[in-house]
Short mmCIF file of C-alpha atoms and ligand atoms in Angstrom, two decimals:
data_model
loop_
_atom_site.label_atom_id
_atom_site.label_comp_id
_atom_site.label_asym_id
_atom_site.label_seq_id
_atom_site.Cartn_x
_atom_site.Cartn_y
_atom_site.Cartn_z
CA MET A 228 134.10 85.62 -34.84
CA ARG A 229 130.36 84.51 -35.32
CA ARG A 230 130.49 83.08 -31.79
CA SER A 231 131.74 85.87 -30.09
CA LEU A 232 128.95 88.28 -31.80
CA CYS A 233 126.60 85.69 -30.60
CA ALA A 234 127.75 85.61 -27.33
CA VAL A 235 127.28 89.51 -27.34
CA LEU A 236 123.92 89.21 -28.59
CA LEU A 237 123.24 86.78 -25.94
CA LEU A 238 124.70 88.96 -23.39
CA ALA A 239 122.88 92.03 -24.26
CA ALA A 240 119.47 90.22 -24.61
CA GLY A 241 119.86 89.09 -21.11
CA ALA A 242 120.88 92.59 -19.96
CA ALA A 243 117.78 94.26 -21.71
CA ALA A 244 115.51 91.36 -20.18
CA GLN A 245 117.09 91.78 -16.42
CA THR A 246 116.58 95.75 -16.35
CA LYS A 247 113.28 95.95 -17.42
CA GLY A 248 111.55 98.59 -15.77
CA THR A 249 114.82 99.94 -13.99
CA ALA A 250 116.01 102.36 -16.85
CA ASN A 251 115.50 106.01 -16.37
CA LEU A 252 115.27 106.38 -12.77
CA THR A 253 116.44 109.87 -11.20
CA GLY A 254 119.36 109.22 -9.65
CA ASN A 255 120.55 111.27 -6.45
CA ALA A 256 124.43 112.24 -7.30
CA ASP A 257 125.15 113.32 -3.72
CA ASN A 258 123.71 110.03 -2.72
CA GLY A 259 125.46 108.08 -5.42
CA LYS A 260 128.84 109.27 -4.21
CA ARG A 261 127.85 108.21 -0.48
CA LEU A 262 127.04 104.61 -2.02
CA PHE A 263 130.06 104.57 -4.12
CA LEU A 264 132.05 104.95 -1.02
CA LYS A 265 129.92 102.95 1.25
CA ASN A 266 129.72 99.58 -1.30
CA ALA A 267 133.63 100.03 -2.04
CA CYS A 268 133.44 100.83 -5.76
CA TYR A 269 136.19 103.40 -5.47
CA GLN A 270 138.55 100.79 -3.78
CA CYS A 271 138.76 99.39 -7.56
CA HIS A 272 137.54 102.12 -9.60
CA GLY A 273 139.32 104.90 -7.77
CA LEU A 274 137.69 107.66 -5.68
CA ALA A 275 137.32 109.85 -9.23
CA GLY A 276 136.55 106.78 -11.24
CA GLN A 277 139.55 107.26 -12.95
CA GLY A 278 140.16 103.13 -13.11
CA GLY A 279 143.30 101.88 -12.19
CA LEU A 280 145.04 98.30 -11.77
CA ALA A 281 141.77 96.69 -10.07
CA GLY A 282 139.30 98.27 -12.24
CA ALA A 283 138.35 99.96 -15.46
CA ARG A 284 137.65 103.81 -15.80
CA LEU A 285 134.16 104.93 -14.85
CA ALA A 286 134.61 108.61 -15.25
CA GLN A 287 132.61 109.67 -18.88
CA THR A 288 131.31 106.45 -19.04
CA LYS A 289 129.67 105.61 -22.16
CA LEU A 290 127.15 103.11 -20.66
CA ALA A 291 123.47 104.37 -20.37
CA GLN A 292 121.76 103.76 -16.99
CA ALA A 293 120.03 100.44 -17.75
CA ALA A 294 123.35 98.95 -19.04
CA PHE A 295 125.48 100.05 -15.95
CA VAL A 296 122.80 98.61 -13.94
CA ALA A 297 122.88 95.43 -15.96
CA TYR A 298 126.67 95.23 -15.62
CA VAL A 299 126.81 95.69 -12.03
CA ARG A 300 124.34 92.88 -11.52
CA ASN A 301 126.24 90.62 -13.57
CA PRO A 302 129.39 91.82 -14.36
CA ALA A 303 132.26 89.97 -16.61
CA PRO A 304 133.88 86.96 -15.25
CA GLY A 305 137.21 87.37 -13.11
CA GLY A 306 136.43 91.09 -12.88
CA MET A 307 134.27 92.63 -10.04
CA PRO A 308 131.91 91.06 -7.64
CA PRO A 309 128.28 91.13 -8.74
CA TYR A 310 126.04 93.55 -6.92
CA ARG A 311 122.47 91.73 -6.56
CA ALA A 312 119.39 93.67 -6.02
CA LYS A 313 119.67 92.54 -2.39
CA VAL A 314 122.82 94.67 -1.58
CA MET A 315 121.93 97.45 -3.88
CA SER A 316 118.43 98.56 -5.38
CA ASP A 317 117.99 99.85 -8.54
CA GLN A 318 117.36 103.23 -7.14
CA GLU A 319 120.92 102.94 -5.31
CA LEU A 320 122.38 102.08 -8.68
CA ALA A 321 120.58 105.18 -10.26
CA ASP A 322 121.91 107.21 -7.85
CA VAL A 323 125.64 105.94 -8.20
CA TRP A 324 125.33 106.09 -12.18
CA ALA A 325 124.39 109.55 -11.54
CA PHE A 326 127.42 110.61 -9.59
CA ILE A 327 129.61 108.92 -12.17
CA LYS A 328 128.23 110.82 -14.62
CA THR A 329 129.48 114.01 -12.79
CA LEU A 330 132.76 112.86 -12.70
CA PRO A 331 135.06 115.10 -14.73
CA GLU A 332 136.90 114.07 -18.10
CA PRO A 333 140.83 113.61 -17.23
CA PRO A 334 143.34 116.21 -18.13
CA ALA A 335 145.04 115.95 -21.64
CA VAL A 336 147.89 113.95 -21.39
CA ALA A 337 149.91 117.10 -23.17
CA SER A 338 148.36 119.36 -20.41
CA VAL A 339 150.20 117.31 -17.41
CA PRO A 340 153.14 119.18 -16.45
CA ILE A 341 156.68 116.86 -16.30
CA PRO A 342 157.86 117.10 -12.54
C1 HEC B 91 137.06 94.12 -6.51
C2 HEC B 91 137.21 95.18 -7.53
C3 HEC B 91 135.87 95.94 -7.73
C4 HEC B 91 135.20 96.44 -7.14
C5 HEC B 91 134.99 96.62 -5.65
C6 HEC B 91 133.98 97.08 -8.16
N1 HEC B 91 134.45 96.75 -9.29
FE1 HEC B 91 133.65 97.83 -10.89
N2 HEC B 91 134.89 96.53 -12.43
C7 HEC B 91 136.29 95.96 -11.73
C8 HEC B 91 137.03 95.28 -12.67
C9 HEC B 91 138.25 94.55 -12.79
C10 HEC B 91 136.19 95.47 -13.92
C11 HEC B 91 136.46 95.53 -15.57
C12 HEC B 91 136.03 93.96 -15.73
C13 HEC B 91 136.65 93.70 -17.05
O1 HEC B 91 136.68 94.76 -18.01
O2 HEC B 91 136.70 92.65 -17.45
C14 HEC B 91 134.79 96.51 -13.43
C15 HEC B 91 133.98 97.22 -14.79
C16 HEC B 91 133.08 97.45 -14.27
C17 HEC B 91 131.91 98.40 -14.84
C18 HEC B 91 131.95 98.35 -16.42
C19 HEC B 91 132.89 99.28 -16.82
C20 HEC B 91 132.91 99.33 -18.80
O3 HEC B 91 132.89 100.50 -19.23
O4 HEC B 91 133.04 98.35 -18.97
C21 HEC B 91 131.27 99.15 -14.09
C22 HEC B 91 129.96 100.06 -14.95
C23 HEC B 91 131.56 99.04 -12.75
N3 HEC B 91 132.65 98.19 -12.63
C24 HEC B 91 130.80 99.62 -11.64
C25 HEC B 91 131.39 99.30 -10.21
C26 HEC B 91 130.33 99.80 -9.31
C27 HEC B 91 129.23 100.61 -9.48
C28 HEC B 91 130.79 99.33 -8.08
C29 HEC B 91 130.35 99.40 -6.98
C30 HEC B 91 128.88 99.53 -6.41
C31 HEC B 91 131.97 98.43 -8.25
N4 HEC B 91 132.19 98.42 -10.14
C32 HEC B 91 132.87 97.71 -7.91
C33 HEC B 91 136.59 95.76 -10.52
C34 HEC B 91 135.70 96.09 -9.45
#
């Protein structure tokens, strides 16, 4: 328990250091949508960010912009490929984040008709 808490703190510190100055860029959701498709995020996370077998759900993410950028730059091992600044700039990731923020919540399970 203690060790994992330590790891989380280290991760958080690393993330904060890495994204220094990148927080709160104004994102362009339309461009973000284009980049979400162009950079293959949709292949694992779904066209609506709904998630699937290969990737976590992104719609309604609780991640703040800085944490989002930090994750994509340095994802959990064994999950997704890292997207370094050479591949996607901070501004481009801000755009993708803005796009993800526009994605609607999935409908409540009870409201989905049974075929
Ligand atoms: C090859 C498949 C794949 C691709 C491509 C991919 N991801 Fe992921 N992503 C994953 C997986 C798998 C996870 C979950 C990893 C885990 O939880 O250990 C993940 C997790 C994430 C998370 C963390 C979600 C959370 O709430 O913890 C974010 C944010 C994310 N991806 C964004 C992106 C973005 C943005 C792109 C495109 C630039 C992208 N991903 C491309 C597979 C992918």
